[in-house]
């Protein structure tokens, strides 16, 4: 198979076969990757110019009732420090964020039963009434269809729920038996049906993952057609049974970002914190490979270390303002700029 031909095919048809995608992922050379990167960067520029959307990430809670094998805040990690933010703390994060130019707030957390529909609807409704020009994105894991609907009616605009892996057997190796690929995917279709701008996504290099699995992830994105797709390298956490597993590769993550950009020219594609964690210029590289979103941390500084999904997470020691200044400079150095905009899917 000729990799440049596969890339051309993806450019033209927005897809390729599973075999072609897996072959490309496994065999792409540096010069082929550079050609792919240029096409992906051009595609992103056609869709967004050199503007980067920012989302203020507010990490609500490090309590979680789930036990995903890769995650540092899994229920069975006794060493995890647990915290949850009050409504007042969340609103204070929004206030800081708004002043810094954020027009999207992402409320993410472990699956913490404290945040009932009633409490969450109150929080979302208050944010929307104080900041009507802002979007609220939720990332609270799997909930019932009814719960998703109530939160949507309370004003939530978007929902992030990575599918983690599209392959059911691989999914089963990363999660306890109480969780399933089917339920996750059902949630995603339900979120879309309700009207959320919906984000799926996956980890790159998670344990037992094959190139074929990643090809399945790409094809799943094409099938679901989400408005957003979050991908980042798997990074081991010391207190999980995956502690000794290798982290996901930078090159493979960048290749996947470029492929997603070519397959979905308008998709909102973040250069993730995990990418910035495995290499100092990770987020800049992500943008040069077709990403168009960054998600700086707006959580209260004193809790950032405790939202530890993986080891060595960046930006835990800085205030929101420092993070945004640092990012602005980083983006400027590669010719891009942060914009004050909700950054909806168009
Ligand atoms: N409870 C929410 C939020 C999960 S944390 C939910 O279920 O959606 C957000 C994302 O972090 C996860 O979807 C997962 O893809 C990623 N993540 C978790 N542990 C990780 C690790 N060890 N390395 C890299 N990414 C990880």
Short mmCIF file of C-alpha atoms and ligand atoms in Angstrom, two decimals:
data_model
loop_
_atom_site.label_atom_id
_atom_site.label_comp_id
_atom_site.label_asym_id
_atom_site.label_seq_id
_atom_site.Cartn_x
_atom_site.Cartn_y
_atom_site.Cartn_z
CA UNK A 1 0.00 0.00 0.00
CA UNK A 2 1.17 3.50 -0.84
CA UNK A 3 0.78 5.82 2.13
CA UNK A 4 0.67 9.02 0.10
CA UNK A 5 -2.18 7.51 -1.93
CA UNK A 6 -4.05 6.70 1.28
CA UNK A 7 -3.57 10.28 2.47
CA UNK A 8 -4.90 11.61 -0.85
CA UNK A 9 -7.85 9.30 -0.58
CA UNK A 10 -8.64 10.54 2.93
CA UNK A 11 -8.38 14.12 1.72
CA UNK A 12 -10.82 13.44 -1.08
CA UNK A 13 -13.29 10.97 0.46
CA UNK A 14 -12.87 11.90 4.15
CA UNK A 15 -12.33 8.24 4.91
CA UNK A 16 -10.37 5.11 4.07
CA UNK A 17 -10.69 1.45 4.95
CA UNK A 18 -9.74 0.06 8.33
CA UNK A 19 -6.83 -1.80 6.73
CA UNK A 20 -5.55 1.34 5.03
CA UNK A 21 -5.79 3.42 8.19
CA UNK A 22 -4.06 0.80 10.32
CA UNK A 23 -1.33 0.40 7.71
CA UNK A 24 -0.77 4.15 7.56
CA UNK A 25 -0.59 4.47 11.35
CA UNK A 26 1.94 1.70 11.61
CA UNK A 27 4.14 2.59 8.65
CA UNK A 28 4.05 6.30 7.96
CA UNK A 29 7.56 7.71 7.40
CA UNK A 30 8.79 11.06 8.67
CA UNK A 31 8.49 12.69 5.26
CA UNK A 32 5.00 11.28 4.72
CA UNK A 33 3.99 12.48 8.15
CA UNK A 34 5.27 15.94 7.30
CA UNK A 35 3.11 15.97 4.17
CA UNK A 36 0.11 14.81 6.17
CA UNK A 37 0.81 17.46 8.78
CA UNK A 38 0.93 20.24 6.18
CA UNK A 39 -2.39 19.18 4.70
CA UNK A 40 -3.98 18.99 8.15
CA UNK A 41 -2.62 22.37 9.19
CA UNK A 42 -3.90 23.92 5.95
CA UNK A 43 -7.30 22.36 6.49
CA UNK A 44 -7.48 23.78 10.02
CA UNK A 45 -6.46 27.20 8.75
CA UNK A 46 -9.18 27.06 6.09
CA UNK A 47 -11.74 26.27 8.79
CA UNK A 48 -10.56 28.55 11.61
CA UNK A 49 -7.78 30.79 10.35
CA UNK A 50 -4.95 31.02 12.84
CA UNK A 51 -7.41 31.44 15.69
CA UNK A 52 -7.34 29.10 18.65
CA UNK A 53 -10.41 28.64 20.81
CA UNK A 54 -9.90 28.40 24.54
CA UNK A 55 -12.03 26.50 27.05
CA UNK A 56 -11.69 27.06 30.77
CA UNK A 57 -11.46 23.68 32.44
CA UNK A 58 -12.98 23.53 35.90
CA UNK A 59 -12.26 20.20 37.56
CA UNK A 60 -15.27 19.81 39.83
CA UNK A 61 -14.48 16.69 41.73
CA UNK A 62 -11.86 14.02 42.23
CA UNK A 63 -14.43 11.62 43.71
CA UNK A 64 -15.41 8.89 41.31
CA UNK A 65 -17.67 5.89 41.61
CA UNK A 66 -16.05 4.29 38.57
CA UNK A 67 -12.92 2.23 38.45
CA UNK A 68 -11.38 2.73 35.00
CA UNK A 69 -8.10 0.84 35.16
CA UNK A 70 -5.97 3.63 33.68
CA UNK A 71 -7.26 6.54 35.74
CA UNK A 72 -5.59 7.98 38.84
CA UNK A 73 -8.88 9.02 40.45
CA UNK A 74 -10.46 5.59 40.06
CA UNK A 75 -12.51 4.54 43.06
CA UNK A 76 -10.08 1.91 44.25
CA UNK A 77 -7.09 4.26 44.45
CA UNK A 78 -6.79 4.77 48.19
CA UNK A 79 -3.95 7.23 47.76
CA UNK A 80 -6.00 9.66 45.72
CA UNK A 81 -6.76 12.90 47.54
CA UNK A 82 -10.45 13.62 47.14
CA UNK A 83 -12.08 17.04 46.89
CA UNK A 84 -15.18 18.51 45.39
CA UNK A 85 -15.93 22.13 44.54
CA UNK A 86 -18.90 24.00 45.94
CA UNK A 87 -21.19 26.04 43.74
CA UNK A 88 -19.51 29.19 45.06
CA UNK A 89 -16.06 27.89 44.18
CA UNK A 90 -17.23 26.99 40.68
CA UNK A 91 -18.77 30.44 40.17
CA UNK A 92 -15.58 32.05 41.36
CA UNK A 93 -13.62 30.06 38.73
CA UNK A 94 -16.06 31.32 36.09
CA UNK A 95 -15.63 34.90 37.26
CA UNK A 96 -11.86 34.65 36.96
CA UNK A 97 -12.18 32.92 33.61
CA UNK A 98 -14.62 35.41 32.15
CA UNK A 99 -12.28 38.28 32.99
CA UNK A 100 -9.46 36.43 31.24
CA UNK A 101 -11.50 36.09 28.03
CA UNK A 102 -12.95 32.60 28.40
CA UNK A 103 -16.38 32.19 26.80
CA UNK A 104 -16.64 28.45 27.38
CA UNK A 105 -16.52 26.77 30.77
CA UNK A 106 -15.97 23.04 30.90
CA UNK A 107 -17.16 21.40 34.10
CA UNK A 108 -15.38 18.07 34.31
CA UNK A 109 -15.13 15.58 37.08
CA UNK A 110 -15.10 12.04 38.26
CA UNK A 111 -18.51 10.41 38.40
CA UNK A 112 -19.40 11.89 41.75
CA UNK A 113 -22.96 11.14 42.93
CA UNK A 114 -22.89 14.36 44.97
CA UNK A 115 -23.57 16.24 41.75
CA UNK A 116 -27.19 15.18 41.40
CA UNK A 117 -29.29 16.52 38.55
CA UNK A 118 -30.77 19.03 40.92
CA UNK A 119 -27.40 20.38 42.06
CA UNK A 120 -25.94 20.36 38.55
CA UNK A 121 -28.97 22.04 36.98
CA UNK A 122 -28.73 24.75 39.61
CA UNK A 123 -25.02 25.27 38.91
CA UNK A 124 -25.45 25.26 35.12
CA UNK A 125 -28.49 27.55 35.29
CA UNK A 126 -26.67 30.03 37.50
CA UNK A 127 -23.62 30.13 35.21
CA UNK A 128 -25.85 30.66 32.18
CA UNK A 129 -27.78 33.46 33.87
CA UNK A 130 -24.61 35.24 35.02
CA UNK A 131 -22.78 34.71 31.72
CA UNK A 132 -25.42 34.40 29.00
CA UNK A 133 -22.85 34.82 26.24
CA UNK A 134 -20.84 31.82 27.46
CA UNK A 135 -21.16 28.18 26.58
CA UNK A 136 -21.22 25.53 29.28
CA UNK A 137 -19.69 22.17 28.50
CA UNK A 138 -20.20 19.24 30.82
CA UNK A 139 -17.92 16.25 31.15
CA UNK A 140 -19.39 14.21 33.98
CA UNK A 141 -19.28 10.74 32.54
CA UNK A 142 -22.16 8.36 31.98
CA UNK A 143 -25.57 9.47 33.20
CA UNK A 144 -29.11 8.51 32.28
CA UNK A 145 -30.84 9.87 29.18
CA UNK A 146 -33.19 11.71 31.50
CA UNK A 147 -30.32 13.32 33.36
CA UNK A 148 -28.65 14.46 30.12
CA UNK A 149 -31.95 15.97 29.04
CA UNK A 150 -32.46 17.82 32.33
CA UNK A 151 -28.96 19.27 32.18
CA UNK A 152 -29.51 20.33 28.59
CA UNK A 153 -32.77 22.02 29.50
CA UNK A 154 -30.96 23.79 32.35
CA UNK A 155 -28.71 25.38 29.72
CA UNK A 156 -25.74 23.08 29.12
CA UNK A 157 -24.57 23.47 25.52
CA UNK A 158 -22.00 20.76 25.04
CA UNK A 159 -20.95 17.41 26.52
CA UNK A 160 -17.59 15.69 26.39
CA UNK A 161 -17.55 11.94 26.80
CA UNK A 162 -14.60 10.21 25.25
CA UNK A 163 -15.49 6.79 23.93
CA UNK A 164 -11.94 5.76 25.06
CA UNK A 165 -11.75 2.95 22.50
CA UNK A 166 -14.21 1.87 19.85
CA UNK A 167 -13.33 -1.79 20.14
CA UNK A 168 -15.50 -3.67 22.69
CA UNK A 169 -12.81 -6.19 23.66
CA UNK A 170 -10.21 -3.49 24.11
CA UNK A 171 -12.76 -1.48 26.08
CA UNK A 172 -13.24 -4.45 28.39
CA UNK A 173 -9.50 -4.60 29.11
CA UNK A 174 -9.44 -0.97 30.23
CA UNK A 175 -12.59 -0.94 32.34
CA UNK A 176 -14.28 -2.96 35.07
CA UNK A 177 -16.94 -5.40 33.94
CA UNK A 178 -19.67 -3.04 35.13
CA UNK A 179 -18.82 -0.72 32.24
CA UNK A 180 -19.24 -1.39 28.54
CA UNK A 181 -18.41 0.10 25.21
CA UNK A 182 -22.08 -0.23 24.34
CA UNK A 183 -23.30 1.92 27.20
CA UNK A 184 -20.68 4.56 26.48
CA UNK A 185 -21.62 4.72 22.81
CA UNK A 186 -25.35 4.72 23.62
CA UNK A 187 -24.70 7.75 25.85
CA UNK A 188 -22.93 9.52 22.98
CA UNK A 189 -25.79 8.95 20.55
CA UNK A 190 -28.26 10.09 23.20
CA UNK A 191 -26.29 13.28 23.83
CA UNK A 192 -26.29 14.05 20.12
CA UNK A 193 -29.98 13.28 19.83
CA UNK A 194 -30.81 15.68 22.68
CA UNK A 195 -28.98 18.45 20.86
CA UNK A 196 -25.68 18.79 22.69
CA UNK A 197 -22.57 19.64 20.73
CA UNK A 198 -20.99 16.34 21.58
CA UNK A 199 -17.36 15.34 21.99
CA UNK A 200 -16.00 11.83 21.72
CA UNK A 201 -12.36 10.83 21.83
CA UNK A 202 -9.79 8.29 22.86
CA UNK A 203 -6.41 7.74 24.42
CA UNK A 204 -3.47 6.97 22.17
CA UNK A 205 -1.23 4.14 23.29
CA UNK A 206 -3.47 2.83 26.03
CA UNK A 207 -2.50 -0.67 27.18
CA UNK A 208 -3.25 -3.49 24.71
CA UNK A 209 -4.24 -1.03 21.97
CA UNK A 210 -3.42 -2.10 18.40
CA UNK A 211 -3.12 -0.02 15.22
CA UNK A 212 -6.29 -1.70 14.10
CA UNK A 213 -8.05 -0.45 17.25
CA UNK A 214 -6.97 3.10 16.41
CA UNK A 215 -8.29 2.66 12.86
CA UNK A 216 -11.58 1.62 14.45
CA UNK A 217 -11.51 4.77 16.57
CA UNK A 218 -11.13 6.90 13.45
CA UNK A 219 -13.98 5.10 11.71
CA UNK A 220 -16.13 5.47 14.81
CA UNK A 221 -15.57 9.23 14.73
CA UNK A 222 -16.72 9.23 11.12
CA UNK A 223 -19.80 7.26 12.05
CA UNK A 224 -20.80 9.31 15.11
CA UNK A 225 -19.84 12.65 13.52
CA UNK A 226 -19.25 14.38 16.86
CA UNK A 227 -18.66 18.14 16.95
CA UNK A 228 -15.54 17.65 19.09
CA UNK A 229 -12.88 15.00 19.48
CA UNK A 230 -10.44 14.87 22.39
CA UNK A 231 -7.39 12.70 21.98
CA UNK A 232 -4.25 12.51 24.02
CA UNK A 233 -1.52 10.03 24.86
CA UNK A 234 -2.13 7.51 27.62
CA UNK A 235 0.12 8.41 30.54
CA UNK A 236 0.54 5.91 33.37
CA UNK A 237 -0.48 6.79 36.90
CA UNK A 238 1.69 5.37 39.68
CA UNK A 239 -1.22 4.06 41.76
CA UNK A 240 -2.93 2.08 39.03
CA UNK A 241 -2.20 -1.38 37.75
CA UNK A 242 -1.05 0.24 34.51
CA UNK A 243 1.73 2.04 36.40
CA UNK A 244 4.43 0.14 34.51
CA UNK A 245 2.85 0.41 31.07
CA UNK A 246 4.58 2.66 28.52
CA UNK A 247 3.05 6.03 27.77
CA UNK A 248 1.48 6.73 24.40
CA UNK A 249 3.72 8.04 21.65
CA UNK A 250 3.95 11.68 20.68
CA UNK A 251 4.39 10.89 17.00
CA UNK A 252 1.38 8.59 16.88
CA UNK A 253 -0.79 11.14 18.69
CA UNK A 254 0.24 13.85 16.23
CA UNK A 255 -0.42 11.54 13.27
CA UNK A 256 -3.91 10.86 14.60
CA UNK A 257 -4.63 14.55 15.14
CA UNK A 258 -3.74 15.22 11.51
CA UNK A 259 -5.86 12.33 10.25
CA UNK A 260 -8.87 13.47 12.28
CA UNK A 261 -8.47 16.99 10.92
CA UNK A 262 -8.42 15.69 7.33
CA UNK A 263 -11.41 13.43 7.92
CA UNK A 264 -13.43 16.10 9.77
CA UNK A 265 -12.30 19.54 8.55
CA UNK A 266 -14.60 21.48 10.91
CA UNK A 267 -14.31 19.35 14.04
CA UNK A 268 -13.25 21.08 17.26
CA UNK A 269 -9.98 19.38 18.06
CA UNK A 270 -8.05 20.19 21.24
CA UNK A 271 -4.31 20.05 21.71
CA UNK A 272 -4.73 18.36 25.08
CA UNK A 273 -3.03 18.76 28.44
CA UNK A 274 -1.83 15.16 28.19
CA UNK A 275 -0.06 16.04 24.94
CA UNK A 276 1.54 19.02 26.68
CA UNK A 277 2.56 16.74 29.53
CA UNK A 278 4.57 14.20 27.52
CA UNK A 279 6.66 16.86 25.82
CA UNK A 280 7.20 20.55 26.60
CA UNK A 281 5.99 21.82 23.20
CA UNK A 282 3.24 19.23 22.88
CA UNK A 283 0.33 21.61 22.54
CA UNK A 284 2.13 23.76 19.96
CA UNK A 285 2.91 20.61 17.98
CA UNK A 286 -0.73 19.58 18.25
CA UNK A 287 -1.83 22.87 16.70
CA UNK A 288 0.73 22.57 13.93
CA UNK A 289 -0.80 19.13 13.21
CA UNK A 290 -4.35 20.44 12.88
CA UNK A 291 -5.71 21.02 16.40
CA UNK A 292 -7.60 24.29 17.02
CA UNK A 293 -8.57 24.29 20.69
CA UNK A 294 -6.71 24.48 24.01
CA UNK A 295 -8.24 23.92 27.42
CA UNK A 296 -6.32 25.78 30.11
CA UNK A 297 -7.01 24.92 33.70
CA UNK A 298 -9.32 27.24 35.64
CA UNK A 299 -9.63 25.05 38.72
CA UNK A 300 -8.66 26.51 42.10
CA UNK A 301 -4.92 26.18 42.41
CA UNK A 302 -5.08 24.33 45.72
CA UNK A 303 -6.93 21.39 44.16
CA UNK A 304 -5.21 21.03 40.82
CA UNK A 305 -2.68 18.47 41.98
CA UNK A 306 -5.50 16.32 43.26
CA UNK A 307 -7.27 15.97 39.93
CA UNK A 308 -4.54 13.55 38.98
CA UNK A 309 -5.73 11.34 36.14
CA UNK A 310 -2.09 10.58 35.27
CA UNK A 311 1.37 11.45 36.59
CA UNK A 312 3.24 14.74 36.04
CA UNK A 313 0.28 16.75 34.77
CA UNK A 314 1.36 20.24 33.67
CA UNK A 315 0.14 23.61 34.97
CA UNK A 316 -0.82 22.40 38.43
CA UNK A 317 1.29 25.07 40.11
CA UNK A 318 0.08 28.14 38.24
CA UNK A 319 -2.83 30.50 38.46
CA UNK A 320 -5.28 30.72 35.59
CA UNK A 321 -3.92 34.09 34.52
CA UNK A 322 -0.36 32.76 34.35
CA UNK A 323 -1.52 29.78 32.28
CA UNK A 324 -3.32 31.89 29.76
CA UNK A 325 -0.42 34.33 29.41
CA UNK A 326 2.00 31.47 28.96
CA UNK A 327 -0.25 29.85 26.35
CA UNK A 328 -0.74 33.13 24.47
CA UNK A 329 3.01 33.50 24.15
CA UNK A 330 3.46 29.89 23.11
CA UNK A 331 0.81 30.22 20.43
CA UNK A 332 2.20 33.53 19.24
CA UNK A 333 5.58 31.87 18.79
CA UNK A 334 4.04 29.59 16.17
CA UNK A 335 1.96 32.33 14.53
CA UNK A 336 -1.40 31.66 16.18
CA UNK A 337 -3.60 33.66 18.55
CA UNK A 338 -6.15 32.96 21.23
CA UNK A 339 -9.59 34.41 20.51
CA UNK A 340 -12.33 35.50 22.89
CA UNK A 341 -15.16 33.49 21.39
CA UNK A 342 -17.54 30.71 22.35
CA UNK A 343 -16.04 28.72 19.51
CA UNK A 344 -19.14 26.78 18.56
CA UNK A 345 -19.13 24.10 15.90
CA UNK A 346 -20.08 25.67 12.59
N1 LIG B 1 -15.55 11.16 34.39
C1 LIG B 1 -15.50 11.86 33.12
C2 LIG B 1 -14.18 12.54 32.92
C3 LIG B 1 -13.04 11.59 32.77
S1 LIG B 1 -11.44 12.32 32.81
C4 LIG B 1 -15.79 10.88 32.02
O1 LIG B 1 -15.99 9.70 32.31
O2 LIG B 1 -15.88 11.28 30.88
C5 LIG B 1 -11.24 12.83 31.14
C6 LIG B 1 -10.41 11.93 30.25
O3 LIG B 1 -9.11 11.77 30.74
C7 LIG B 1 -10.89 10.50 30.12
O4 LIG B 1 -11.97 10.42 29.23
C8 LIG B 1 -9.66 9.77 29.64
O5 LIG B 1 -9.64 9.65 28.22
C9 LIG B 1 -8.52 10.68 30.09
N2 LIG B 1 -7.61 9.95 31.00
C10 LIG B 1 -7.92 9.31 32.14
N3 LIG B 1 -6.83 8.68 32.63
C11 LIG B 1 -5.82 8.94 31.77
C12 LIG B 1 -4.45 8.54 31.72
N4 LIG B 1 -3.91 7.76 32.64
N5 LIG B 1 -3.71 8.99 30.68
C13 LIG B 1 -4.24 9.79 29.75
N6 LIG B 1 -5.52 10.17 29.73
C14 LIG B 1 -6.31 9.75 30.74
#
